Tab-separated table of C-alpha atoms in Angstrom:
chain	number	residue	atom	x	y	z
A	1	ALA	CA	-13.798	1.249	-13.180
A	2	GLN	CA	-10.136	0.974	-12.389
A	3	SER	CA	-8.907	-2.392	-11.199
A	4	VAL	CA	-5.837	-4.520	-10.762
A	5	THR	CA	-5.685	-8.289	-10.965
A	6	GLN	CA	-2.762	-10.329	-9.744
A	7	LEU	CA	-2.723	-13.861	-11.054
A	8	GLY	CA	-1.586	-16.359	-8.481
A	9	SER	CA	-1.817	-15.680	-4.776
A	10	HIS	CA	1.220	-17.906	-4.175
A	11	VAL	CA	4.263	-18.417	-6.375
A	12	SER	CA	7.148	-20.738	-5.535
A	13	VAL	CA	10.487	-20.634	-7.298
A	14	SER	CA	13.835	-22.222	-6.656
A	15	GLU	CA	16.735	-20.060	-5.634
A	16	GLY	CA	18.444	-18.825	-8.789
A	17	ALA	CA	15.365	-19.335	-10.966
A	18	LEU	CA	13.410	-16.696	-12.842
A	19	VAL	CA	10.771	-14.820	-10.894
A	20	LEU	CA	7.613	-13.852	-12.783
A	21	LEU	CA	4.722	-12.237	-10.958
A	22	ARG	CA	1.720	-11.353	-13.076
A	23	CYS	CA	-0.376	-8.219	-12.971
A	24	ASN	CA	-3.134	-7.066	-15.295
A	25	TYR	CA	-4.926	-3.780	-15.027
A	26	SER	CA	-8.061	-2.100	-16.228
A	27	SER	CA	-8.065	1.640	-16.651
A	28	SER	CA	-9.995	4.097	-18.790
A	29	VAL	CA	-7.105	6.569	-18.731
A	30	PRO	CA	-3.345	6.080	-19.075
A	31	PRO	CA	-2.403	4.385	-15.836
A	32	TYR	CA	0.265	4.890	-13.265
A	33	LEU	CA	1.398	1.449	-12.160
A	34	PHE	CA	3.462	0.349	-9.205
A	35	TRP	CA	4.934	-2.736	-7.659
A	36	TYR	CA	5.365	-2.762	-3.907
A	37	VAL	CA	6.988	-5.396	-1.711
A	38	GLN	CA	5.978	-6.224	1.850
A	39	TYR	CA	8.338	-8.201	4.032
A	40	PRO	CA	6.857	-10.005	7.050
A	41	ASN	CA	5.577	-7.643	9.726
A	42	GLN	CA	6.640	-4.571	7.789
A	43	GLY	CA	5.054	-1.840	5.747
A	44	LEU	CA	5.089	-1.688	1.955
A	45	GLN	CA	8.152	-0.548	0.064
A	46	LEU	CA	8.184	0.639	-3.527
A	47	LEU	CA	10.013	-1.647	-5.971
A	48	LEU	CA	9.323	0.324	-9.128
A	49	LYS	CA	6.771	2.508	-10.869
A	50	TYR	CA	5.562	3.148	-14.400
A	51	THR	CA	4.615	6.697	-15.319
A	52	SER	CA	4.665	6.482	-19.143
A	53	ALA	CA	8.298	7.550	-19.549
A	54	ALA	CA	9.515	4.089	-20.596
A	55	THR	CA	7.762	0.769	-21.006
A	56	LEU	CA	10.535	-1.237	-19.351
A	57	VAL	CA	10.988	-0.082	-15.805
A	58	LYS	CA	13.899	-1.072	-13.619
A	59	GLY	CA	13.520	-1.131	-9.873
A	60	ILE	CA	15.433	-1.984	-6.773
A	61	ASN	CA	16.910	-5.374	-5.901
A	62	GLY	CA	17.213	-6.421	-9.551
A	63	PHE	CA	13.487	-6.357	-10.313
A	64	GLU	CA	12.005	-4.948	-13.471
A	65	ALA	CA	8.583	-4.738	-15.059
A	66	GLU	CA	7.364	-4.175	-18.579
A	67	PHE	CA	4.270	-2.167	-19.399
A	68	LYS	CA	2.347	-3.739	-22.289
A	69	LYS	CA	-0.636	-1.664	-23.257
A	70	SER	CA	-1.931	-4.199	-25.792
A	71	GLU	CA	-2.059	-6.851	-23.078
A	72	THR	CA	-2.972	-4.439	-20.246
A	73	SER	CA	-0.209	-6.075	-18.261
A	74	PHE	CA	2.590	-4.987	-15.978
A	75	HIS	CA	4.348	-8.199	-14.987
A	76	LEU	CA	7.241	-8.166	-12.520
A	77	THR	CA	10.370	-10.173	-13.241
A	78	LYS	CA	13.751	-10.922	-11.779
A	79	PRO	CA	16.262	-13.134	-13.591
A	80	SER	CA	17.539	-14.968	-10.535
A	81	ALA	CA	15.632	-15.385	-7.281
A	82	HIS	CA	17.369	-14.900	-3.972
A	83	MET	CA	16.209	-16.173	-0.618
A	84	SER	CA	15.790	-12.596	0.542
A	85	ASP	CA	13.152	-12.043	-2.164
A	86	ALA	CA	10.620	-14.090	-0.211
A	87	ALA	CA	7.834	-11.616	0.557
A	88	GLU	CA	4.378	-10.442	-0.486
A	89	TYR	CA	4.257	-8.435	-3.695
A	90	PHE	CA	1.525	-5.980	-4.596
A	91	CYS	CA	0.719	-4.489	-7.947
A	92	ALA	CA	-1.046	-1.140	-7.716
A	93	LEU	CA	-2.830	1.265	-10.035
A	94	GLY	CA	-2.867	4.995	-9.484
A	95	ARG	CA	-5.352	7.449	-10.854
A	96	GLY	CA	-6.633	10.926	-10.486
A	97	GLY	CA	-5.368	14.049	-8.871
A	98	TYR	CA	-6.220	12.697	-5.467
A	99	GLN	CA	-3.419	10.141	-5.538
A	100	LYS	CA	-5.823	7.272	-5.018
A	101	VAL	CA	-4.120	3.926	-5.413
A	102	THR	CA	-5.896	0.627	-5.939
A	103	PHE	CA	-3.920	-2.395	-4.829
A	104	GLY	CA	-4.079	-5.917	-6.163
A	105	THR	CA	-4.690	-8.799	-3.813
A	106	GLY	CA	-1.006	-9.608	-3.530
A	107	THR	CA	1.217	-12.527	-4.507
A	108	LYS	CA	3.245	-14.322	-1.897
A	109	LEU	CA	6.612	-15.334	-3.287
A	110	GLN	CA	8.292	-18.349	-1.759
A	111	VAL	CA	11.924	-19.059	-2.631
A	112	ILE	CA	13.026	-22.653	-2.197
A	113	PRO	CA	16.691	-23.301	-1.458
B	1	ASP	CA	15.473	9.042	11.016
B	2	THR	CA	12.195	7.119	10.584
B	3	ALA	CA	10.255	8.425	7.592
B	4	VAL	CA	6.701	7.372	8.502
B	5	SER	CA	6.090	6.240	12.052
B	6	GLN	CA	3.007	4.834	13.714
B	7	THR	CA	2.120	4.253	17.337
B	8	PRO	CA	1.321	1.869	18.777
B	9	LYS	CA	2.687	-1.067	16.806
B	10	TYR	CA	0.302	-3.486	18.504
B	11	LEU	CA	-3.095	-2.731	19.993
B	12	VAL	CA	-5.217	-5.335	21.748
B	13	THR	CA	-8.567	-4.218	23.096
B	14	GLN	CA	-12.083	-5.317	23.936
B	15	MET	CA	-15.145	-4.852	21.782
B	16	GLY	CA	-16.893	-1.570	22.401
B	17	ASN	CA	-13.778	0.337	23.402
B	18	ASP	CA	-12.483	3.492	21.714
B	19	LYS	CA	-8.880	3.624	20.527
B	20	SER	CA	-6.566	5.871	18.536
B	21	ILE	CA	-3.609	5.253	16.270
B	22	LYS	CA	-1.118	7.999	15.590
B	23	CYS	CA	0.939	8.619	12.485
B	24	GLU	CA	3.732	11.060	11.799
B	25	GLN	CA	5.888	11.634	8.737
B	26	ASN	CA	9.099	13.645	8.552
B	27	LEU	CA	9.420	13.599	4.757
B	28	GLY	CA	7.798	16.960	4.193
B	29	HIS	CA	4.976	15.325	2.231
B	30	ASP	CA	1.680	17.119	1.825
B	31	THR	CA	-0.617	14.107	1.576
B	32	MET	CA	-1.238	11.321	4.079
B	33	TYR	CA	-3.343	8.170	3.976
B	34	TRP	CA	-4.825	5.419	6.107
B	35	TYR	CA	-5.088	1.907	4.728
B	36	LYS	CA	-6.599	-1.232	6.218
B	37	GLN	CA	-5.035	-4.609	5.481
B	38	ASP	CA	-7.181	-7.583	6.359
B	39	SER	CA	-6.136	-11.104	7.270
B	40	LYS	CA	-5.916	-12.071	3.600
B	41	LYS	CA	-3.461	-9.218	2.984
B	42	PHE	CA	-6.016	-7.222	0.995
B	43	LEU	CA	-5.085	-3.558	1.233
B	44	LYS	CA	-7.792	-0.928	0.975
B	45	ILE	CA	-7.592	2.812	1.293
B	46	MET	CA	-9.748	4.400	3.968
B	47	PHE	CA	-8.892	8.086	4.028
B	48	SER	CA	-6.525	10.620	2.554
B	49	TYR	CA	-5.673	14.134	3.657
B	50	ASN	CA	-3.902	16.818	1.664
B	51	ASN	CA	-2.596	19.741	3.718
B	52	LYS	CA	-5.035	18.880	6.502
B	53	GLU	CA	-7.982	18.688	4.097
B	54	LEU	CA	-9.895	15.433	3.641
B	55	ILE	CA	-9.707	14.433	-0.037
B	56	ILE	CA	-10.485	10.719	-0.032
B	57	ASN	CA	-13.128	9.193	2.171
B	58	GLU	CA	-13.959	5.667	1.139
B	59	THR	CA	-16.944	3.740	2.402
B	60	VAL	CA	-15.843	3.476	5.996
B	61	PRO	CA	-18.138	3.260	9.051
B	62	ASN	CA	-18.689	6.524	10.887
B	63	ARG	CA	-16.979	4.948	13.879
B	64	PHE	CA	-13.698	5.725	12.120
B	65	SER	CA	-12.673	9.358	12.298
B	66	PRO	CA	-9.374	10.665	10.974
B	67	LYS	CA	-7.852	13.853	12.273
B	68	SER	CA	-4.990	15.835	10.804
B	69	PRO	CA	-3.688	18.512	13.171
B	70	ASP	CA	-1.006	19.475	10.653
B	71	LYS	CA	0.308	18.075	7.398
B	72	ALA	CA	2.902	15.921	9.182
B	73	HIS	CA	0.368	14.086	11.330
B	74	LEU	CA	-2.688	11.990	10.599
B	75	ASN	CA	-4.373	10.180	13.453
B	76	LEU	CA	-7.135	7.597	13.321
B	77	HIS	CA	-9.709	7.341	16.062
B	78	ILE	CA	-12.024	4.360	16.211
B	79	ASN	CA	-15.151	4.325	18.356
B	80	SER	CA	-17.065	1.291	19.584
B	81	LEU	CA	-14.614	-1.231	18.250
B	82	GLU	CA	-15.997	-4.375	16.635
B	83	LEU	CA	-14.458	-7.774	15.951
B	84	GLY	CA	-14.345	-6.983	12.235
B	85	ASP	CA	-12.063	-4.043	12.884
B	86	SER	CA	-9.221	-6.428	13.636
B	87	ALA	CA	-6.629	-5.795	10.947
B	88	VAL	CA	-3.322	-4.106	10.281
B	89	TYR	CA	-3.669	-0.382	9.714
B	90	PHE	CA	-1.041	1.375	7.636
B	91	CYS	CA	-0.339	5.037	7.406
B	92	ALA	CA	1.342	6.379	4.259
B	93	SER	CA	2.405	9.707	2.818
B	94	SER	CA	3.369	11.219	-0.518
B	95	TYR	CA	3.711	14.444	-2.489
B	96	ARG	CA	0.522	15.262	-4.331
B	97	ASP	CA	2.023	17.830	-6.620
B	98	ARG	CA	4.776	15.666	-8.138
B	99	GLY	CA	2.612	13.890	-10.619
B	100	PHE	CA	1.724	10.500	-9.297
B	101	ASP	CA	4.458	9.913	-6.778
B	102	GLU	CA	5.151	6.856	-4.684
B	103	GLN	CA	3.623	6.479	-1.287
B	104	PHE	CA	5.837	5.799	1.719
B	105	PHE	CA	4.336	3.423	4.239
B	106	GLY	CA	4.663	3.191	7.977
B	107	PRO	CA	5.355	-0.131	9.722
B	108	GLY	CA	1.706	-0.742	10.508
B	109	THR	CA	-0.419	-1.076	13.635
B	110	ARG	CA	-1.837	-4.512	14.300
B	111	LEU	CA	-5.226	-4.064	15.944
B	112	THR	CA	-6.818	-7.053	17.634
B	113	VAL	CA	-10.349	-6.713	18.966
B	114	LEU	CA	-11.389	-9.395	21.436
């Protein structure tokens, strides 16, 4: 079965510090992986996606993620946190021709001034 | 120039009532989805339509019935509302034929059943 696990439902970082949000996946076929961000009272917005073209994927707002097959991981990073990064982040796994996406349980990022 | 829009944004109703949520996308996508996000932010797909054809139908009570009059619209009708239906419902859309493309989400409809 396909699944996504996000480690840590809450992560707090200081402004200017490194952001690291963890995501591990389980998939029997090469996965499509995504990171989405959800700001309060809004819908989800795509940060970046992995589709096997390159293992290091750069996204919007300075975020990037690295696909590591050996570790079945797709962790999200940003070198320097900004107050505006405070939001809920979802890792997601796509599979199949029906575009079905399985979302992780989300990680709420808090940025401390 | 809203890409994916949903109406209403908030919906407060009594148990047992029937309600509908509407979704429209102007991105020219051929696939649309309904997701339910519970109070713990867990997001789960409910339905997906491709060119008006139902292609994903997760384990959802029969009280929920999606309808797609055309590929730009996907509505969700809920009969006999229950307390457990309280959640935020998101509509999304994407291209099916561009590999595995990103999904664009609407702003959500917060349903509260009293």
